[in-house]
Coordinates of C-alpha atoms in Angstrom, one line a residue:
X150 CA 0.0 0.0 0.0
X151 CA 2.7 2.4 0.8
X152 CA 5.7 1.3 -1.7
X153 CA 5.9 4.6 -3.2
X154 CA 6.5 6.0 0.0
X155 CA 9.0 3.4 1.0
X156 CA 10.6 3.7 -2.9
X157 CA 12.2 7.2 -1.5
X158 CA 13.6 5.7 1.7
X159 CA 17.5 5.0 1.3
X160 CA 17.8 1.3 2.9
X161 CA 18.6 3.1 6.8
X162 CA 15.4 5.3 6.5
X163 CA 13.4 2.4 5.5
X164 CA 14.7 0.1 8.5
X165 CA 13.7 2.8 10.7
X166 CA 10.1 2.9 9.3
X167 CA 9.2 -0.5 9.2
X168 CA 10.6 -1.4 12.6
X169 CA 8.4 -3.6 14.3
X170 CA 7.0 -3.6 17.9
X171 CA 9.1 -2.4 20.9
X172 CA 11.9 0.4 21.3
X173 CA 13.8 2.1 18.6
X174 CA 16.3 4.8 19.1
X175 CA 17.3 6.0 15.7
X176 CA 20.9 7.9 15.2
X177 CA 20.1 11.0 12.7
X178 CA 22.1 13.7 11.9
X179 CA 21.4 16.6 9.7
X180 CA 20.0 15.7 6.0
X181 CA 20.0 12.2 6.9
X182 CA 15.4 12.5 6.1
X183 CA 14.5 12.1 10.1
X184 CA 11.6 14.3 9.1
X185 CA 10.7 11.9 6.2
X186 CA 11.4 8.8 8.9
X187 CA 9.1 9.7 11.6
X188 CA 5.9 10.7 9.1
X189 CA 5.9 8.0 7.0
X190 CA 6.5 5.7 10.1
X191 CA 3.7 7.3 11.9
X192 CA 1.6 6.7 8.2
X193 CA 2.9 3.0 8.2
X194 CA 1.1 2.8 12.2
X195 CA -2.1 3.7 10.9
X196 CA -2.3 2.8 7.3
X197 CA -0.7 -0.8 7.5
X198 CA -0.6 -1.4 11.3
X199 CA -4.3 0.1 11.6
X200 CA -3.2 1.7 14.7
X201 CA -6.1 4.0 15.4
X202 CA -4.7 7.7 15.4
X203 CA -5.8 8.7 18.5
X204 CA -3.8 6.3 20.0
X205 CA -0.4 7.6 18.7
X206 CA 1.6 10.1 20.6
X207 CA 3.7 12.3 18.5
X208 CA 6.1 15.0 20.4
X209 CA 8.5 17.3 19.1
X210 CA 10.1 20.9 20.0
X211 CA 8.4 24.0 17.5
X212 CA 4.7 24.0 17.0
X213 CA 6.1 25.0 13.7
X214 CA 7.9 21.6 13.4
X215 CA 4.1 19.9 14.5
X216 CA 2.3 21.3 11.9
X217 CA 4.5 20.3 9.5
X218 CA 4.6 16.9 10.5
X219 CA 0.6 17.0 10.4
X220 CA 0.4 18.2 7.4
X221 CA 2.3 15.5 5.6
X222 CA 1.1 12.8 7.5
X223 CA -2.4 14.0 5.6
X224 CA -1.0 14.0 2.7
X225 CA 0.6 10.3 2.9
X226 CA -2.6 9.2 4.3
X227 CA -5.1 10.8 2.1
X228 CA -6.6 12.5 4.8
X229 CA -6.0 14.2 8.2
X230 CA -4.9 11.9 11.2
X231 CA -7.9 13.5 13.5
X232 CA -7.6 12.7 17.4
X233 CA -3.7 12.2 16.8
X234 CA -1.7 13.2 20.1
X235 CA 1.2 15.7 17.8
X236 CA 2.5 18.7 19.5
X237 CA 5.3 20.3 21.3
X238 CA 5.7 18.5 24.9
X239 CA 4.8 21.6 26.5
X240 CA 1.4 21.6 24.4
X241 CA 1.3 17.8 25.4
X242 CA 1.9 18.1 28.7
X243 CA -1.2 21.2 29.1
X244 CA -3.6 18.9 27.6
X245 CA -2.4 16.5 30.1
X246 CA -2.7 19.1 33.3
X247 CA -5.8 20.4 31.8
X248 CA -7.0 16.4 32.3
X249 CA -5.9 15.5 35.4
X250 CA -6.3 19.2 36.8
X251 CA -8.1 18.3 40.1
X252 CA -5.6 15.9 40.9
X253 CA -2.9 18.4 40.6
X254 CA -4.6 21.5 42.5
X255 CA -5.9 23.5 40.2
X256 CA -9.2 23.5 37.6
X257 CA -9.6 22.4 33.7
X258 CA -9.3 26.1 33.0
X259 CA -5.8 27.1 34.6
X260 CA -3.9 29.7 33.5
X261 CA -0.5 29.7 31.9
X262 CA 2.0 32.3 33.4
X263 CA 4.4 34.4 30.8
X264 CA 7.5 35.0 31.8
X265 CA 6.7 38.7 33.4
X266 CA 3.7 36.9 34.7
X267 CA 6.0 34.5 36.6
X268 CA 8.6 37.3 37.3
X269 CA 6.1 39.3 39.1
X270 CA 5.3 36.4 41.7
X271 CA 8.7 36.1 42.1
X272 CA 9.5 39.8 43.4
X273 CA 6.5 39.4 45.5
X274 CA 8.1 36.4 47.5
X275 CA 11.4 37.8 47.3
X276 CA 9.7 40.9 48.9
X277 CA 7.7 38.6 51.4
X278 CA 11.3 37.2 52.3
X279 CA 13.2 40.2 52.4
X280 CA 15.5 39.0 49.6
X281 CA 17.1 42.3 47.8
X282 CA 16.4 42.5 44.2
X283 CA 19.9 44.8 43.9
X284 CA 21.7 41.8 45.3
X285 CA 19.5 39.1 43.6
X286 CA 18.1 39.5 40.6
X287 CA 14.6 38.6 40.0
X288 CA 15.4 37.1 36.5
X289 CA 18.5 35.5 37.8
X290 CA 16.1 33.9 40.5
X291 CA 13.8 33.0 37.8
X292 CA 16.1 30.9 35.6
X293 CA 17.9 29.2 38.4
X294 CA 14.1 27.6 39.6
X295 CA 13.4 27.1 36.1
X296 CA 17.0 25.0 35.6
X297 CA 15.7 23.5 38.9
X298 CA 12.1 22.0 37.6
X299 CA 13.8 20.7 33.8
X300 CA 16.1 19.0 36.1
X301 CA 13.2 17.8 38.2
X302 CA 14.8 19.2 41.4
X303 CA 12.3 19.0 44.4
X304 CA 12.1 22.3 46.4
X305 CA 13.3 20.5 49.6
X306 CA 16.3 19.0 47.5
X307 CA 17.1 23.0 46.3
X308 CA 17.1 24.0 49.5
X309 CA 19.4 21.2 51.5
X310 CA 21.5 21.5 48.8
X311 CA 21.4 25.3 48.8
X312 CA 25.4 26.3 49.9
X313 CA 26.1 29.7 48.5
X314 CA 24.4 33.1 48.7
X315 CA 22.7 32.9 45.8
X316 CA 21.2 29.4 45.9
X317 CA 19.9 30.5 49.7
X318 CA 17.9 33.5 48.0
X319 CA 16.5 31.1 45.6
X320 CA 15.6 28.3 48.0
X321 CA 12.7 30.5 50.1
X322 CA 11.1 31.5 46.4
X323 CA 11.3 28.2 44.7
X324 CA 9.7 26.7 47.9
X325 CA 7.0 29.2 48.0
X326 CA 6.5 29.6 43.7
X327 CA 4.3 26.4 43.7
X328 CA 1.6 27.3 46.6
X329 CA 1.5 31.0 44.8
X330 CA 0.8 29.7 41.7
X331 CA -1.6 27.2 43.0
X332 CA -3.9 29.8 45.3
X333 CA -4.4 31.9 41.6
X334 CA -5.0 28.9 40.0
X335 CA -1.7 29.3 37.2
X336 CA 1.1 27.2 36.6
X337 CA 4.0 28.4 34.4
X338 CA 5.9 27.1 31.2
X339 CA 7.8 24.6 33.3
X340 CA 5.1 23.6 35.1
X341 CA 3.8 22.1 32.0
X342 CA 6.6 19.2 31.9
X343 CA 6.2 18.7 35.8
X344 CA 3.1 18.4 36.9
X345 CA 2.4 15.6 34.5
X346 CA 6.1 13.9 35.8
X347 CA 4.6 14.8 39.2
X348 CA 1.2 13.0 38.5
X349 CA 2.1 10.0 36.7
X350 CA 4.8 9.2 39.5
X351 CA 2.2 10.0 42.4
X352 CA -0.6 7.7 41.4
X353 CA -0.3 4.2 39.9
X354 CA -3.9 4.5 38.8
X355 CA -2.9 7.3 36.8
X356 CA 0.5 6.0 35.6
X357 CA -1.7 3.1 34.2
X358 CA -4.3 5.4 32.7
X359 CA -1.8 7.6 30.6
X360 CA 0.3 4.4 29.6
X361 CA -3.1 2.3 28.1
X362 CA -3.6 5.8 26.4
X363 CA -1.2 5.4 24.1
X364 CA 0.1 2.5 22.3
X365 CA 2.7 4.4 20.3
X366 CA 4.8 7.3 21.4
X367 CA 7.1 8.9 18.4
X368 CA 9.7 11.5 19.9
X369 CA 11.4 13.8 17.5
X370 CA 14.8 16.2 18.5
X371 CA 15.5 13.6 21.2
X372 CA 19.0 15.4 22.0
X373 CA 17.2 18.3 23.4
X374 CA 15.4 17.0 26.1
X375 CA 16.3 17.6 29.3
X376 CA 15.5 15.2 32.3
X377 CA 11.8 16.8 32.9
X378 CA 11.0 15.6 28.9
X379 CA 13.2 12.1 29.2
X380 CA 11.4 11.3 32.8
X381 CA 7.9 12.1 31.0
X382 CA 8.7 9.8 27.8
X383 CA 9.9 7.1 29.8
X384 CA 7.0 7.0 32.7
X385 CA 4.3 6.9 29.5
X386 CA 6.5 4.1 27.4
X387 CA 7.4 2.0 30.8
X388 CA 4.4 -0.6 30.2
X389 CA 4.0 -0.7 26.0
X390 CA 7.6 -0.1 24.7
X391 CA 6.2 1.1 21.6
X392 CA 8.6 4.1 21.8
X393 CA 10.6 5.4 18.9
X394 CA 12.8 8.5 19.4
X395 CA 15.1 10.2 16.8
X396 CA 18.5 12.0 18.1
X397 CA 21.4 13.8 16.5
X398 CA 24.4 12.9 18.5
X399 CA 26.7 14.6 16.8
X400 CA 25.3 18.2 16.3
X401 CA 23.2 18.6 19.6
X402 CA 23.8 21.6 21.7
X403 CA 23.6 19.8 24.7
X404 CA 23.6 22.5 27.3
X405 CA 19.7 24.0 25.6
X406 CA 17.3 24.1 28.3
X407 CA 19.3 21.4 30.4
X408 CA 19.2 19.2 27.4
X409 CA 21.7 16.1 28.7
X410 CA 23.3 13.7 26.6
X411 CA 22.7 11.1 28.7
X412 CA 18.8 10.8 27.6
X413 CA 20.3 8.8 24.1
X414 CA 22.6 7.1 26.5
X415 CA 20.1 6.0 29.1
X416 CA 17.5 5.1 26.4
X417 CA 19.5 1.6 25.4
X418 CA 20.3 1.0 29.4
X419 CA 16.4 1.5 30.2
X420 CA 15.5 -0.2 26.8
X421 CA 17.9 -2.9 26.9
X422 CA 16.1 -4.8 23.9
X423 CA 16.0 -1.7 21.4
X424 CA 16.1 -1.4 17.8
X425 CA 19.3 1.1 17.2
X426 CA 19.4 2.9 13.3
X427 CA 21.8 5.1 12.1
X428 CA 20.1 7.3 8.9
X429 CA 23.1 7.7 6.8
X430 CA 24.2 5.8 3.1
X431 CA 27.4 3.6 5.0
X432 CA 25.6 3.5 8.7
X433 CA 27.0 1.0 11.0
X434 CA 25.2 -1.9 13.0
X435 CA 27.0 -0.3 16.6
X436 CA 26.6 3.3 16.3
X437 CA 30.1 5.4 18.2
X438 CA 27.7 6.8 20.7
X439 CA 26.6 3.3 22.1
X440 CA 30.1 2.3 22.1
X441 CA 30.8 5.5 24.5
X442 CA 28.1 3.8 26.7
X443 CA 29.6 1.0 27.3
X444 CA 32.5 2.8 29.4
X445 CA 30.7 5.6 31.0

């Protein structure tokens, strides 16, 4: 049904697609079709597999990058994927929240704090605690308890491990930020990747729920998560397996938003049975990176 799709595939791409059941981490660096890869894999799912849309979860980093991959998964298909899960995991993990709202504190229609949103609760519990803004900035403040929630760093972890100055000013905020947010009824942009983290690892009856949701999960840009998007990936693909993710080891700017090299790494250790592809012409069965796992 699809062999005019799998006629462009170079022999890598097309080992990637029609990978079977279980985990696949495929090795893809620029120009090397990943885009190509994950669509018409996604198309094979429901056109061959007949894996109902609605049951695939597809997560990438641009909601640029999402509509695109929408739009030519329509045009494989013939006709637009409706009910698919495809979106940034920020936008995933707000229709998430949005679902499981009660559980988390707050209602279905919660509001999303901006950045000078967020920045005004912040000087308000510096303020509270007497912390001064000339000494500490506000926006320094800010991004040190935003590195602290991609790295899934607990308040009560911040603040035993709080040593210097700086790190004590941000303790008493951090610690606070979450019951601030909660009494309004917001969250903010991190918030989004870990609440969910924070629900699915709180209950088991929701941990089952969201696993049985999907029976597929497709993760694009792979290098770029950071430990709040790897620990959200892996609680949803823990029971199925069905997990494909796509990674450029060579090109990644690893220090993006926390994004950690270890993700690719850990994905074969907590995988142990995965598929590994590298998209290029003369790819090799071990791919270098996997051989740097073995003595890390």
């Amino acid at each position: 049904m699809l062999e005019h799709l799998y006629a462009q595939l170079n022999p890598a791409q097309r080992e990637a697609v029609v990978f079977g059941a279980g985990p696949l981490l495929v090795l893809a660096g620029a120009g090397s079709g990943k885009t190509r890869v994950l669509t018409t894999r996604i198309t094979r799912l429901i056109a061959e597999e007949k894996v109902a849309p609605e049951r695939i979860l597809a997560v990438t980093f641009t909601n640029k990058a999402a509509g695109e991959m929408r739009e030519r998964i329509a045009r494989q298909l013939g006709e637009e994927p409706r009910g698919m899960w495809m979106g940034t995991f920020h936008a995933i993990g707000a229709r998430i929240v949005r679902r499981a709202a009660h559980h988390l504190h707050r209602t279905p229609s919660f509001t999303i704090y901006d950045e000078d949103e967020q920045l005004s609760v912040i000087k308000r519990l510096m303020e509270r605690h007497r912390i001064p803004p000339k000494q500490f900035a506000p926006r320094a403040i800010r991004a040190a308890i935003s590195d602290a929630k991609n790295a899934l760093v607990t308040t009560d972890e911040y603040a035993r491990l709080a040593r210097d100055p700086f790190a004590q000013a941000v303790a008493p905020v951090y610690g606070d930020l979450e019951t601030a947010l909660r009494t309004v009824n917001a969250v903010d942009f991190d918030d989004l990747l870990v609440l969910p983290v924070r629900l699915l690892e709180g209950s088991e009856r929701e941990l089952a729920k969201w696993q049985k949701r999907f029976d597929h999960i497709l993760v694009d840009e792979y290098q770029d998560t950071n430990r709040a998007h790897y620990r959200l990936v892996n609680l949803l693909a823990r029971e199925h397996r069905n997990v494909c993710v796509v990674g450029d080891d060579d090109q990644s700017i690893y220090g993006w938003r926390g994004a950690d090299i270890r993700n690719i790494l850990d994905f074969t250790k907590d995988f142990p049975s995965a598929g590994v592809v590298r998209l290029e012409e003369n790819y090799r069965s071990v791919p270098p990176i996997l051989e740097l796992a073995n003595v890390v």
